Every structure is written in structure tokens, then in C-alpha cells.
Amino acid sequence: MDHFFSRDITLLTGPDKAQLLKDELGIHTYEDLLKHYPFRYEDRNNQSTVAALTPTTPGVQLQGYIKSLQKIDKGKKRLVALFEDNTGQLELIWFHNFSWIIKKIKPNVCYRVWGKPVFLPNGQKQLIHPEVVFYVENQEQKNSLVPLYHSTEKLKRNHLDTKGIAYFQKKLLSQLNTVIEETLPDYLLARYQLISLKGALHNIHFPSDPAALKQAQRRLKFEELFYLQLKLFKVRGVRVEKQTGKVFNNVSLLHTFYHNHLPFHLTNGQKEAIREIYRDLSSGKQMNRLLQGDVGSGKTIVAFLAMLVVIASKAQVAIMAPTEILAKQHLERFHIFAQQLNLNIALLTGSTKKKEREHVLYRLKVGLLHIIVGTHALLSDEVVFHELGFFIIDEQHRFGVAQRAGLLTKNQVYAPHILIMTATPIPRTLAMTFYGDLDLSTIYELPAGRQPIKTHHYYENARLKVFQFVREQLLLGRQVYIVYPLIEASAALDYSNLMAGYESVSRAFPNVPIGIIHGKMDSAAKDMEMKRFEKNETHILVTTTVIEVGVNVPNATIMLIESAERFGLSQLHQLRGRVGRGSAQSYCILMTDYRLNKAGKERMETMVKTNNGFEIAELDLKLRGPGDLMGLQQSGVLNLKIADLSKDTATLEVARKLAKHIIQQDPPLQHPANLPICKEYARLLAAAGEWNKIG
Ligand code: ADP
Ligand code: MG
């Protein structure tokens, strides 16, 4: 089907320019060009004077007279005009295409000129290649907001600078009126007071005034976010109706534990999270909830208290961790609690020995086990529950809908409740976008009395000082993590990198017991090393990011991160969260190369400046963009042209609710009123062909 949007740009620009636009800006179709929105607008109503110009003045508009015109043939051929307003004079200069200017310009006529001022060393001011507009008093100046488009050097050399692009936009827009169909139904335009697509496209490129521009932006952002949400709901599925779930409302065990065994006072955030979870468990609908809270915010105890509600009704609970180390730590912490309540708990991982495994599986199946802790091994078919009531997934916020659906088969009678926990705080906008089908609980605060971790950034020249500091902490009886980055391209290189690090650490701290954990070790060996560190048998642990999530050694007070520039912000923050778990002051030391790019520098500064995971997540979103943050970089899912997930929160919220509602009411999009949505959705699918990659 020939759709105006999908026409090849060649039809508009001719083959040479089309090729350039394709190569340089990825503009292949009419739609690509129309959605190559201006990045900024020059406000030409904003008039200045010659005297007021400074070297930092951006594009400026002046009003005055041209006193003289001089064609200079010597050296670089140019046309120089002397321009004067009632505050001073400056030169207007053209280097080419000036014969028409000579014809056009007359003395004693008032002109508006527009351009970017240049200051010569002698103080002389110039405008190079200004635009000159014949000025008539009181005539309303149309298009006072002039669009500026991103372009490239190569494009600029070929007349596709911002003006050249504007020219083609105009040409395209003039054809628009007859051919373009509205992409949102009338009832939505009316309900949200949105302007038409045609109007929006005209005004986004050539706004008649700032208010019209706002309207255009609002409409286009809404549309973009609406279709993004619609696609995500379509592809990932929306719980049209929340599934019925088993009612768990027996709080007897929870009360017993709360009043007799709870080792500390809960924070308000923890209490609220437990209330929200309890509300779900007792609601009769299946829970699908994401619990997010910064490292150390105390999600584990929240999970445990919630488990007790389920266990009190004789159903079983599973908790799955991403690594064996973490699973074991959970087991140990829960084991202490479980003993106090006479509950049976066991561990199941990929390396659980056959005999032990059979024993665990048997007890699970007949209902002797109340709690099972494990890794992905828990998902395997041989794991059969007597009655699985509650499945908790720790530190895996990317556990998707399909994977969750797999869990449901673990109980043939009813859908178990699901809680996903993450210490990777996700900005609210992203959470809404990607976990639209999850309810969200957030713990914002940390337990009281924690000393904030002090973070410092050093270059290699401070190495001696840093090592001296490490030595002092070791003398105080503290322990230290030293982390090396993973270089993904080569596992072997990684390993040698880490080994070289290990050797230099050994040389620097000759009498200190040092452990090492890396990806090539089998889990028994990793485990042993972790144990040794936990028991304070080793004082330094050299490692890769294996220890990233969840590990808890309160006596460790230094997190030294080598080549810190190679880590993302969220990852650095995760690593930092490994210290600061005891009462002593903890430190995070970031070592980097001298050559830091701007983003790298910004990451280090952010880490030094703030300990707040939510702030860091928001910044990470701004620095890296949502695609990268969510591991969706390549998928094109987040190829947003105008909306900004880190800013347009309110619009996103409205668009999301609407998309969900529409999919719920009219899943195949066949209601006559939704015809425009149906058409546009089909068009976007065909145009992108990318959507099947997610989910
Ligand atoms: P995370 O949210 O990162 O999983 P944890 O559940 O591992 O955090 O808790 C971190 C540490 O804080 C643990 O040692 C835990 O016992 C302790 N803790 C949790 N909640 C509180 C609280 N309300 N007061 C004091 N300490 C707490
Ligand atoms: Mg945790």
C-alpha cells in the first residue's frame, strides 16, 4: 500500500540528496524527514540592538538601515554591507550568491536582518551570511519561530544545512493537506484536546507562534507515547483481567515473628511495602508486584514477612536469586528466622548434589518444606511443589512476562503470587513503560543510623596514597573489595586482567591474606572464597562483578573499583552498595584512567556527589538513554523522536492508561471508533518490523 509516509525521500529531493540524507541522518522516507523535528527554534521576535551584542549572543535579529554596499574582489570575493541601527554599526558579509542581494537592497529602507554575530579581535562586529527581511511596520511577521535542524558537515556542504532541510520540509508539508490521514480517533482528539496530525506537523516545523508550537509538541508526544505503550501492551500482553488468586490473610505467624523475633524496627517504607503486599495477597487477585528499593533498604525482611502470610495458610514459598552466592546468603539469613518459627527451609541450585537434590525435591513435593531458596534451577521441570503459593524473584527486574508465565504452571490449581525485587532503582517513567503489567512498591529510605558511604575519585597518580589508605583500614581490622571490570570482548583477556591485578595487589600487600573470585571458577571454589572472606579469613577480595548484587559482609569498608570508567552508573552504585553495611564508616574509591571522556567524568562526579540510587537512576537515564538502560539499545523500541521518557512523565502516564484501557476494551482494535488506531498500529508494525524482538 502506498502510504504518503512510506514514500522514498528520493521522490522529494532527487537521488543525490536522498542518498546523503540516508547515509548521514538515516532519513529514508517522507515520514523520516517529517519526524526529523527541529532541535530548537530561533525566536526572531526577540529583537536586539547592535550595542547589546556580546560574543556569546546566539542568533539575533536587528532592525535598521543599510548605509553602504561594497563588492570586494581582492582576496576572498565578498559583499560587505554597513548596517546601522540607532545604537551602532556592524558589517553584513556574504561570500557567495550575492548578486541577488545587490539587486534587492535599497538605501533608506528599514530592514530586519538575522544572523549569528561574530566579533573580530579589533572589536568590529559582523554578521556572516545574514538573512535580510524587508521590514514593514505593523506587518505581522509570520514564522517568527524559525526551526533549526540537526545536520552534518557533509550535508551542509551539499546545501542540506538547516535552511536546506527546512526547504524540503516546507515542500513536503505543502503536499500534506490532501494526503495525510489522522492517526488518532476523533474521540481522543476531543477528550484530550489535541490538535490534528496535519496541524501538528505544520506547527512543529513552522510554528505560527509559541502557543501553536506547544500544541504541536503536546500532540506529537502524546501520539508517540500512546503508540509506544500500545505496542508494549500488545506485544508483552496486558493482564486484561487480573487473574484470580488464592486469598492469603492469615497473619498469625507474621504477628508472632513481628512481636518476638524482629531484629530491628522497620522503616516506614518497609512497613508500607508490607502493607501493599499484604493487600494483594488477601485480595483474591493474583499479585504481580515489583518491589524496588536501593541497596541496603531492607527488601529481604519485607519478603520474609510476606512469606509468613502464605506459609501460615500451609502453602509453600520459593525465592530465586541470580547467583549461587546470593542464594546461599539468603538461605543463611532466612535459616535463622525460620528456626525461630520452626519452619523448614532448603537450598536448590545447579550444583546441589544428586542425593541432596532428591531429598530436597521429595520434601518439596510432599509439602514438608515451607521455603525453598535457589537459583534458576528452581524453574526446572523436576521441581514440583506440594502447593506453591508465592514465588519471589530477587535482583532480576528483567524477569519478563513469558518467564513469569512459566512459573504459573508450578501450581495446577491457582496462580501463585509473584513478587520481583530489585535494587536497581528504575525511574518511574521506565517502570511504567516496561513493567506496565506490574504493580510497583518502592522503598525510598534506608534504615536509620547508616553512615553514608564516602566516595572519592582518583587517577593513577594517587595510587600510593590510595593503597596507604587501604593499609590503614586493614590495620583497623576492616576488609576490602577490589573490583576489576569485565572486558566483554574476551573472557581470556578478562581473566589475565584480573590475574595481573591480583598479582599487583599481592605485591602491594605482602602479608595480607587475599582471596580471588572470577568467572572461570566453579561454584564450589567461588563459594569457598566467599566463605573465607565472610569469615574474615581473607582481608582483601579481588574480584570481577560477580559480587555485584546482594552480597553482605558488614566488616568490609572499602570498595575499590579499578578502571571505574568502564562501568555504568547503576553498576557503580550497585558495587558501592556492597560496603556501608556495618556501623563503621565505609568508602568507595573510583580509580580511572587520565583520559576520561565527558560522560565518564560525569559518571564519576555523580558517584562522588550522591548516594541516592534513585537520583543515580534518573541521571543514568539521561546519560545513557532508556534503550541502553533497559538493554534494548538495538531493538528500536525506544526510537523516540520527540517524547523524552525522563521528562514527559505526565503525558506518559495518561498515554499508558489510555492504551491499556483501549486494549482491554477492544483487544483486536476492531471497534469502528478505533479504526485510525488499528490502521496506524498496523502501519507502524510494518514500518518497524522490530517489535517481535522484544517481549
Ligand atoms: P536489600 O534491600 O539491598 O536487599 P537487605 O535486605 O539485604 O537489603 O538489608 C540490608 C541490611 O540491612 C541487612 O543486614 C538487614 O538485616 C538490615 N536491615 C534491614 N532492614 C533494617 C531496618 N529497618 N533497620 C536496621 N537494619 C535493617
Ligand atoms: Mg537484597
XYZ file of C-alpha atoms and ligand atoms in Angstrom:
723
model
C 0.000 0.000 0.000
C 1.360 3.352 -0.922
C 1.244 5.452 2.159
C 2.446 9.020 1.977
C 4.692 8.460 4.970
C 6.426 5.470 3.443
C 7.368 7.119 0.153
C 11.040 7.201 -0.657
C 12.687 10.513 0.027
C 14.192 10.398 -3.472
C 10.818 11.472 -4.857
C 11.192 14.713 -2.970
C 14.865 15.559 -3.172
C 16.225 13.737 -6.170
C 18.687 10.867 -5.902
C 21.875 12.672 -4.816
C 20.465 14.497 -1.865
C 18.368 11.466 -0.942
C 21.485 9.336 -0.734
C 23.126 11.906 1.504
C 20.112 12.094 3.780
C 20.038 8.316 4.026
C 23.720 7.985 4.768
C 24.092 10.892 7.116
C 20.821 11.029 9.016
C 19.095 7.745 8.310
C 16.278 9.576 6.573
C 14.803 7.180 4.033
C 11.145 8.064 3.826
C 8.830 11.045 3.944
C 7.986 10.055 7.469
C 11.650 10.027 8.479
C 12.022 13.553 7.184
C 8.820 14.858 8.740
C 9.905 13.333 12.031
C 13.318 14.885 11.786
C 11.996 17.526 14.128
C 13.777 20.811 14.779
C 16.042 20.570 17.821
C 15.498 24.222 18.604
C 13.754 27.343 17.333
C 15.195 30.802 16.924
C 12.814 33.380 18.188
C 13.012 36.163 15.655
C 10.571 38.279 17.502
C 13.261 38.695 20.001
C 14.899 41.789 18.661
C 18.228 43.106 19.836
C 20.422 46.108 19.103
C 23.970 46.402 17.801
C 25.193 47.831 21.085
C 23.726 44.960 23.085
C 25.562 42.199 21.216
C 28.121 40.129 23.078
C 30.397 37.353 21.827
C 28.053 34.804 23.399
C 24.876 36.129 21.783
C 23.315 33.306 19.736
C 21.333 34.065 16.619
C 19.999 37.581 16.807
C 17.626 39.897 14.976
C 18.395 43.535 14.368
C 16.388 46.302 12.767
C 17.942 49.216 10.934
C 19.284 50.661 7.690
C 21.951 49.681 5.219
C 24.279 52.621 4.759
C 26.571 51.275 2.082
C 27.265 48.243 -0.081
C 30.700 47.290 -1.294
C 31.716 44.419 -3.552
C 35.290 43.373 -2.821
C 37.147 41.413 -5.478
C 40.555 41.449 -3.846
C 41.414 38.288 -1.893
C 38.324 36.387 -0.966
C 35.491 37.744 -3.052
C 32.785 39.134 -0.829
C 29.995 41.622 -0.403
C 30.192 43.920 2.606
C 27.237 45.998 3.765
C 27.405 48.556 6.517
C 24.385 48.182 8.742
C 23.279 50.717 11.311
C 20.605 50.922 13.964
C 20.220 53.709 16.485
C 22.791 52.131 18.807
C 25.676 51.436 16.449
C 27.024 49.860 13.285
C 28.177 46.464 12.125
C 29.126 44.731 8.883
C 26.997 42.245 6.999
C 29.114 39.906 4.924
C 28.297 37.467 2.118
C 30.889 35.330 0.391
C 28.781 33.895 -2.399
C 25.377 34.117 -4.076
C 25.297 37.838 -3.502
C 24.308 39.217 -6.888
C 20.622 38.995 -5.928
C 21.314 40.802 -2.666
C 22.876 43.702 -4.548
C 19.733 43.920 -6.617
C 17.421 43.710 -3.657
C 18.924 46.106 -1.164
C 17.978 49.788 -1.283
C 19.158 52.711 0.814
C 16.892 54.335 3.400
C 14.638 51.322 3.739
C 14.238 49.669 7.080
C 15.334 46.028 7.152
C 15.318 43.247 9.595
C 18.494 41.226 9.497
C 19.052 37.984 11.269
C 22.237 36.022 11.950
C 24.870 34.994 14.425
C 27.207 37.827 15.442
C 30.948 37.405 15.089
C 33.447 39.567 16.984
C 36.762 40.433 15.330
C 39.849 40.953 17.513
C 39.636 44.730 16.870
C 36.128 44.808 18.348
C 34.441 45.069 14.957
C 31.134 43.175 14.831
C 29.917 41.216 11.811
C 27.038 39.062 10.726
C 28.126 36.427 8.218
C 25.509 35.409 5.644
C 22.650 37.056 7.469
C 19.104 36.819 6.320
C 17.666 40.118 5.288
C 13.966 40.757 5.500
C 12.296 43.790 4.101
C 10.629 45.343 7.091
C 7.212 46.914 7.044
C 5.908 48.453 10.205
C 2.953 46.677 11.765
C 3.008 43.852 9.297
C 2.653 40.683 11.263
C 5.807 38.707 10.815
C 4.901 35.132 10.036
C 7.032 32.299 11.289
C 8.716 34.258 13.952
C 9.999 30.937 15.322
C 12.485 29.614 12.839
C 13.301 25.896 13.020
C 16.872 24.694 13.433
C 17.616 21.160 12.249
C 20.464 18.855 13.026
C 22.671 18.430 10.028
C 26.208 17.210 9.356
C 29.283 18.743 7.770
C 28.788 16.664 4.666
C 25.149 17.667 4.385
C 25.987 21.309 4.932
C 28.481 21.224 2.081
C 25.677 19.939 -0.130
C 23.084 22.596 0.651
C 21.412 20.481 3.270
C 22.092 22.750 6.184
C 19.282 23.777 8.464
C 17.845 26.015 5.740
C 18.109 23.324 3.101
C 16.304 20.873 5.300
C 13.655 23.474 6.111
C 13.136 23.953 2.393
C 12.291 20.287 1.883
C 10.147 20.195 4.990
C 8.122 23.037 3.566
C 7.793 21.318 0.247
C 6.635 18.139 1.908
C 4.219 19.921 4.183
C 2.587 21.622 1.210
C 1.614 18.175 -0.108
C 0.409 17.034 3.263
C -3.025 18.539 3.321
C -4.561 16.315 0.727
C -2.970 13.017 1.572
C -2.369 12.502 5.243
C -4.810 10.635 7.430
C -5.400 11.346 11.046
C -3.733 8.751 13.291
C -5.804 9.297 16.413
C -9.587 8.894 16.535
C -11.756 11.965 16.883
C -12.987 10.974 20.291
C -9.422 11.033 21.630
C -8.586 14.338 19.989
C -11.657 15.793 21.628
C -11.133 14.186 25.014
C -7.503 15.263 25.360
C -7.903 18.496 23.397
C -5.255 17.552 20.891
C -4.741 19.292 17.582
C -4.847 17.328 14.328
C -1.841 15.488 12.957
C -1.682 17.853 9.991
C -1.789 20.881 12.213
C 0.820 19.405 14.483
C 3.242 18.605 11.677
C 2.897 22.091 10.229
C 3.397 23.742 13.566
C 6.232 21.596 14.768
C 8.286 22.709 11.777
C 6.979 26.211 11.209
C 5.111 27.317 14.291
C 2.957 30.370 13.844
C 3.621 31.280 17.452
C 4.913 29.723 20.686
C 1.447 28.590 21.724
C 0.959 26.726 18.459
C 4.344 25.085 18.911
C 3.352 23.887 22.358
C 0.154 22.406 20.995
C 2.079 20.638 18.262
C 4.611 19.209 20.689
C 1.878 18.070 23.016
C 0.013 16.284 20.277
C 3.078 14.573 18.799
C 4.451 13.494 22.168
C 1.088 12.112 23.151
C 0.822 10.161 19.944
C 4.336 8.792 20.211
C 3.949 7.678 23.804
C 0.482 6.296 23.165
C 1.680 4.047 20.352
C 4.738 3.024 22.340
C 2.504 1.875 25.169
C 0.022 0.290 22.834
C 2.778 -1.723 21.206
C 4.227 -2.801 24.520
C 0.832 -3.908 25.764
C 0.120 -5.707 22.508
C 3.454 -7.457 22.371
C 4.030 -8.203 26.000
C 0.438 -8.773 26.853
C -1.697 -6.995 29.326
C -3.491 -8.701 32.099
C -6.883 -7.891 30.718
C -8.395 -9.089 33.931
C -6.234 -9.704 36.922
C -6.233 -13.441 37.394
C -7.994 -14.733 40.404
C -5.531 -15.612 43.090
C -5.725 -17.506 46.300
C -6.652 -15.424 49.317
C -3.910 -15.395 51.956
C -4.903 -13.450 55.013
C -3.680 -15.416 57.994
C -1.370 -13.060 59.846
C -0.750 -15.209 62.938
C 2.796 -16.240 62.013
C 3.638 -12.742 60.890
C 2.499 -11.346 64.206
C 4.457 -13.921 66.164
C 7.620 -13.071 64.290
C 6.993 -9.357 64.313
C 6.493 -9.158 68.056
C 9.044 -11.721 69.228
C 11.867 -12.020 66.728
C 12.147 -8.977 64.519
C 15.767 -7.841 64.936
C 15.137 -4.133 64.310
C 12.409 -1.559 63.809
C 11.108 -1.438 60.280
C 11.369 1.753 58.317
C 8.158 3.405 57.152
C 8.975 2.381 53.595
C 9.301 -1.258 54.647
C 6.008 -1.111 56.547
C 4.227 0.420 53.593
C 5.653 -2.196 51.229
C 4.451 -4.985 53.508
C 1.003 -3.424 53.688
C 0.829 -3.218 49.900
C 1.919 -6.807 49.503
C -0.495 -7.982 52.150
C -3.326 -6.149 50.421
C -2.507 -8.064 47.230
C -2.151 -11.428 48.942
C -5.502 -11.048 50.633
C -7.309 -9.521 47.674
C -8.347 -12.641 45.819
C -6.452 -11.466 42.746
C -3.058 -12.775 41.786
C -0.218 -10.470 42.795
C 2.342 -9.332 40.230
C 4.378 -6.763 42.059
C 7.773 -5.158 41.646
C 9.419 -4.119 44.889
C 12.199 -1.666 44.305
C 14.458 -0.168 46.897
C 18.032 0.968 46.954
C 20.780 -1.420 48.035
C 20.511 -1.891 51.765
C 16.962 -0.596 52.017
C 15.965 -3.917 53.569
C 13.884 -5.723 50.986
C 14.785 -9.146 52.336
C 12.915 -8.758 55.592
C 9.908 -7.425 53.712
C 9.932 -10.550 51.592
C 10.265 -12.734 54.650
C 7.357 -11.145 56.478
C 5.213 -11.505 53.367
C 6.178 -15.179 53.115
C 4.829 -15.787 56.583
C 1.329 -14.841 55.485
C 1.440 -17.544 52.820
C 3.106 -20.155 54.995
C 0.513 -19.623 57.728
C -2.054 -20.947 55.242
C 0.036 -24.050 54.580
C 1.217 -23.010 51.120
C 4.873 -23.004 50.086
C 7.195 -20.185 49.130
C 10.094 -20.114 46.679
C 12.722 -17.420 46.479
C 15.023 -17.300 43.489
C 18.337 -15.420 43.379
C 20.510 -14.726 40.326
C 23.650 -16.415 41.660
C 24.548 -19.281 43.944
C 26.408 -16.963 46.266
C 23.310 -14.888 46.770
C 21.026 -17.871 47.095
C 23.242 -19.212 49.847
C 23.262 -15.916 51.633
C 19.501 -15.791 51.533
C 19.381 -19.311 52.870
C 21.587 -18.416 55.784
C 19.657 -15.308 56.700
C 16.266 -16.989 56.365
C 17.517 -20.047 58.159
C 17.988 -18.083 61.375
C 14.473 -16.680 61.158
C 12.982 -19.998 60.088
C 14.421 -21.796 63.089
C 12.748 -19.351 65.423
C 9.415 -20.287 63.888
C 10.096 -23.992 63.333
C 9.877 -23.673 59.580
C 11.668 -25.986 57.176
C 13.854 -24.407 54.545
C 16.217 -25.827 51.932
C 18.510 -24.788 49.106
C 18.428 -25.911 45.497
C 20.971 -24.793 42.932
C 22.613 -26.194 39.839
C 25.383 -27.648 41.952
C 23.246 -29.327 44.582
C 24.479 -32.935 44.649
C 22.210 -35.657 43.352
C 21.385 -37.243 46.664
C 20.711 -33.953 48.385
C 18.707 -32.823 45.386
C 16.458 -35.870 45.506
C 15.917 -35.343 49.184
C 15.017 -31.681 48.709
C 12.709 -32.409 45.780
C 10.954 -35.109 47.737
C 10.342 -32.891 50.751
C 9.158 -30.111 48.484
C 6.696 -32.370 46.705
C 5.100 -33.851 49.790
C 4.880 -30.474 51.474
C 7.487 -30.911 54.193
C 9.388 -27.833 53.081
C 7.917 -24.416 53.773
C 10.531 -22.390 51.961
C 12.869 -23.224 49.125
C 15.705 -20.920 48.193
C 17.564 -21.344 44.938
C 18.785 -20.180 41.593
C 17.247 -20.678 38.144
C 17.374 -24.383 38.978
C 14.042 -23.772 40.705
C 12.408 -23.288 37.311
C 13.298 -26.734 36.027
C 10.529 -29.240 35.421
C 11.726 -31.663 38.049
C 10.928 -29.095 40.724
C 7.387 -29.955 41.795
C 5.687 -28.278 44.706
C 3.075 -29.616 47.036
C 1.367 -26.232 46.885
C 3.322 -23.237 45.637
C 1.601 -20.105 46.897
C 4.223 -17.417 46.459
C 7.258 -17.028 44.207
C 9.817 -14.326 44.943
C 12.411 -13.306 42.399
C 15.342 -11.353 43.808
C 17.507 -8.944 41.822
C 16.183 -9.804 38.397
C 13.986 -6.998 37.305
C 14.227 -8.161 33.722
C 12.369 -11.318 34.516
C 9.783 -10.958 31.788
C 6.171 -11.811 31.273
C 6.924 -15.032 29.434
C 9.191 -16.256 32.196
C 6.610 -15.374 34.783
C 4.004 -17.257 32.801
C 6.230 -20.326 33.144
C 6.027 -20.030 36.899
C 2.288 -20.291 36.830
C 2.496 -23.908 35.758
C 4.135 -24.728 39.074
C 0.711 -24.737 40.618
C -2.075 -26.505 38.712
C -4.832 -25.237 40.974
C -4.257 -21.498 41.217
C -1.782 -18.892 40.023
C 0.881 -18.309 42.665
C 1.536 -14.739 43.747
C 4.679 -13.188 42.319
C 6.999 -10.597 43.831
C 10.027 -9.307 41.964
C 12.641 -7.422 43.970
C 15.252 -5.132 42.561
C 17.940 -2.862 43.921
C 18.307 -1.256 40.535
C 16.026 1.677 41.069
C 14.166 2.255 37.865
C 12.919 5.725 37.122
C 9.177 5.793 37.392
C 8.681 6.523 33.715
C 10.684 3.473 32.712
C 8.989 1.258 35.235
C 5.655 2.321 33.818
C 6.825 1.712 30.307
C 8.412 -1.654 30.757
C 6.612 -3.148 33.672
C 3.239 -1.772 32.770
C 1.692 -5.001 33.937
C 3.393 -4.956 37.334
C 2.249 -3.048 40.352
C 5.014 -1.059 41.902
C 6.140 -0.712 45.507
C 9.081 1.492 46.290
C 11.138 1.832 49.451
C 12.735 5.243 49.260
C 14.596 5.448 52.545
C 17.390 3.466 54.165
C 17.221 2.230 57.772
C 18.229 4.947 60.208
C 21.734 5.181 61.584
C 23.539 4.202 58.418
C 26.614 6.275 57.769
C 26.627 7.436 54.197
C 29.456 5.934 52.179
C 32.182 8.404 51.270
C 33.080 8.229 47.610
C 36.309 9.518 46.067
C 37.607 9.569 42.545
C 41.367 9.269 41.908
C 43.674 8.996 38.934
C 46.581 6.611 38.743
C 49.000 9.169 40.248
C 47.214 8.808 43.595
C 47.731 5.047 43.699
C 50.278 5.136 46.541
C 48.035 7.321 48.636
C 45.064 5.056 47.964
C 46.992 1.914 48.863
C 48.243 3.599 52.014
C 44.656 4.303 52.964
C 43.682 0.694 52.274
C 46.550 -0.400 54.523
C 45.245 1.794 57.348
C 41.779 0.293 57.067
C 43.258 -3.217 57.062
C 45.160 -2.336 60.252
C 41.849 -1.332 61.808
C 40.667 -4.863 61.078
C 38.434 -3.945 58.138
C 38.112 -5.764 54.842
C 38.413 -4.546 51.285
C 36.913 -5.381 47.902
C 38.961 -4.651 44.821
C 36.910 -4.952 41.639
C 38.148 -5.212 38.074
C 35.897 -4.650 35.070
C 34.797 -7.342 32.693
C 36.017 -6.734 29.202
C 33.272 -8.416 27.323
C 35.114 -8.950 24.082
C 37.334 -11.592 25.550
C 36.926 -13.816 28.546
C 40.602 -14.733 28.395
C 41.647 -11.101 28.479
C 39.359 -10.563 31.410
C 40.991 -13.307 33.249
C 44.521 -12.133 32.583
C 43.489 -8.607 33.506
C 42.173 -9.836 36.804
C 45.213 -12.017 37.434
C 47.558 -9.117 36.749
C 45.515 -7.114 39.217
C 45.695 -9.878 41.744
C 49.468 -10.043 41.444
C 49.950 -6.329 41.858
C 47.653 -6.326 44.879
C 49.625 -9.233 46.344
C 52.847 -7.305 45.869
C 51.405 -4.163 47.432
C 50.024 -6.010 50.438
C 52.534 -8.791 51.008
C 51.374 -10.039 54.391
C 47.657 -9.721 53.901
C 45.513 -12.795 53.127
C 43.926 -12.162 49.756
C 41.101 -14.031 48.068
C 40.045 -14.024 44.461
C 36.754 -14.791 42.747
C 36.317 -14.834 38.999
C 34.009 -16.203 36.355
C 36.181 -19.172 35.451
C 35.987 -20.716 38.900
C 33.413 -23.398 39.538
C 30.771 -22.604 42.049
C 32.304 -24.667 44.857
C 35.534 -22.715 44.575
C 33.709 -19.389 44.394
C 31.735 -20.381 47.365
C 34.784 -21.279 49.362
C 36.416 -17.959 48.570
C 33.277 -16.088 49.512
C 33.074 -18.001 52.772
C 36.677 -17.201 53.588
C 36.010 -13.529 53.063
C 32.808 -13.636 55.077
C 34.631 -15.336 57.943
C 37.350 -12.693 57.794
C 39.964 -15.280 56.815
C 40.854 -13.198 53.792
C 41.043 -9.452 54.201
C 41.097 -8.385 50.582
C 38.814 -9.867 47.956
C 39.920 -9.342 44.380
C 37.066 -9.955 42.014
C 35.107 -9.111 38.910
C 31.492 -8.050 39.110
C 30.470 -11.492 40.377
C 29.870 -9.906 43.748
C 27.717 -7.199 42.288
C 24.360 -7.961 43.770
C 23.218 -8.672 47.263
C 26.414 -9.887 48.902
C 26.563 -8.892 52.553
C 29.831 -8.630 54.504
C 29.362 -5.876 57.101
C 33.051 -5.748 58.070
C 34.078 -4.738 54.546
C 34.538 -0.968 54.469
C 36.340 -0.249 51.218
C 35.082 -0.828 47.707
C 37.978 -0.056 45.405
C 36.900 -0.069 41.759
C 39.632 -0.262 39.136
C 39.055 1.276 35.672
C 35.833 2.657 37.050
C 35.202 4.496 33.784
C 34.322 1.160 32.235
C 31.274 0.728 34.443
C 27.849 2.261 34.026
C 26.454 4.453 36.764
C 23.950 1.939 38.019
C 26.592 -0.739 38.168
C 28.973 1.503 40.100
C 26.206 2.245 42.521
C 25.457 -1.453 42.924
C 29.084 -2.163 43.659
C 29.273 0.633 46.159
C 26.311 -0.920 47.926
C 28.496 -3.869 48.957
C 30.075 -1.694 51.643
C 28.441 0.527 54.217
C 26.594 -2.460 55.655
C 28.053 -2.260 59.134
C 28.380 0.536 61.656
C 31.874 1.678 60.585
C 32.457 4.448 58.048
C 32.788 2.975 54.572
C 34.473 4.230 51.426
C 34.091 3.761 47.714
C 37.207 4.582 45.718
C 36.968 5.024 41.977
C 40.251 4.667 40.097
C 40.248 5.824 36.488
C 42.451 6.496 33.559
C 43.516 10.121 32.984
C 41.735 10.095 29.678
C 38.139 10.370 30.720
C 35.519 11.395 28.236
C 32.786 13.800 29.212
C 30.259 11.111 30.069
C 32.853 9.234 32.102
C 33.716 12.328 34.050
C 30.057 12.991 34.650
C 29.584 9.459 35.980
C 32.456 9.863 38.437
C 31.186 13.239 39.582
C 27.711 11.863 40.094
C 29.013 8.979 42.176
C 31.044 11.318 44.351
C 28.122 13.696 44.718
C 25.255 11.408 45.640
C 24.475 8.162 47.421
C 20.880 8.148 46.332
C 20.117 5.308 43.956
C 17.005 6.933 42.566
C 18.855 10.105 41.716
C 21.537 7.999 40.068
C 18.990 6.028 38.087
C 17.432 9.233 36.788
C 20.846 10.507 35.744
C 21.748 7.221 34.182
C 18.591 7.506 32.148
C 19.641 10.934 30.954
C 23.247 9.970 30.229
C 22.684 6.636 28.597
C 19.164 6.866 27.319
C 16.399 4.448 28.110
C 17.318 1.864 25.468
C 20.721 1.300 26.917
C 19.442 1.303 30.432
C 16.925 -1.374 29.708
C 19.182 -3.426 27.473
C 17.020 -2.543 24.495
C 19.555 -0.442 22.659
C 19.422 -2.332 19.409
C 15.761 -3.100 19.285
C 14.471 0.211 18.042
C 11.753 0.000 20.638
C 12.715 3.278 22.117
C 13.401 5.159 18.993
C 11.512 8.147 20.279
C 11.645 11.251 18.098
C 10.040 13.807 20.312
C 8.971 12.420 23.662
C 11.513 12.147 26.450
C 10.997 9.379 28.961
C 12.968 11.241 31.564
C 10.756 14.317 31.315
C 7.351 13.644 29.842
C 6.135 11.682 32.805
C 2.655 13.117 32.987
C 1.925 12.544 29.314
C 3.331 9.054 29.574
C 1.035 8.264 32.445
C -2.046 9.425 30.566
C -0.992 7.652 27.369
C -0.307 4.455 29.237
C -3.674 4.372 30.982
C -5.394 5.088 27.714
C -3.510 2.415 25.765
C -4.245 -0.141 28.439
C -7.902 0.771 28.522
C -8.238 0.523 24.761
C -6.517 -2.854 24.592
C -8.719 -4.124 27.379
C -11.947 -2.888 25.789
C -11.081 -3.721 22.224
C -8.175 -6.178 22.032
C -8.180 -6.639 18.237
C -8.756 -2.880 17.710
C -11.818 -3.521 15.590
C -14.281 -1.096 17.032
C -15.177 1.425 14.286
C -14.156 4.326 16.502
C -10.705 2.792 16.836
C -10.175 2.380 13.114
C -7.462 5.062 12.942
C -5.589 3.318 15.748
C -5.885 -0.023 14.050
C -4.523 1.394 10.788
C -1.691 3.322 12.378
C -0.685 0.381 14.530
C -0.512 -1.877 11.501
C 1.497 0.732 9.650
C 3.971 1.138 12.493
C 4.399 -2.604 12.781
C 5.121 -2.916 9.108
C 7.444 0.070 9.134
C 9.444 -1.067 12.116
C 9.402 -4.828 11.862
C 11.242 -4.669 15.138
C 8.590 -5.296 17.663
C 8.781 -9.043 17.608
C 12.247 -8.789 19.078
C 11.055 -7.772 22.474
C 8.839 -9.459 24.958
P 18.455 -5.037 50.159
O 17.239 -4.196 50.052
O 19.621 -4.442 49.454
O 18.197 -6.472 49.754
P 18.874 -6.211 52.710
O 17.519 -6.787 52.833
O 19.975 -7.135 52.346
O 18.854 -5.018 51.689
O 19.210 -5.418 54.041
C 20.457 -4.841 54.240
C 20.859 -4.913 55.691
O 20.053 -4.044 56.460
C 20.696 -6.283 56.295
O 21.806 -6.543 57.095
C 19.420 -6.151 57.103
O 19.430 -7.027 58.181
C 19.464 -4.711 57.555
N 18.159 -4.100 57.777
C 17.048 -4.255 57.009
N 16.041 -3.514 57.479
C 16.517 -2.842 58.557
C 15.945 -1.897 59.476
N 14.674 -1.500 59.369
N 16.747 -1.422 60.443
C 18.015 -1.813 60.548
N 18.613 -2.688 59.731
C 17.875 -3.207 58.742
Mg 18.802 -7.913 48.500
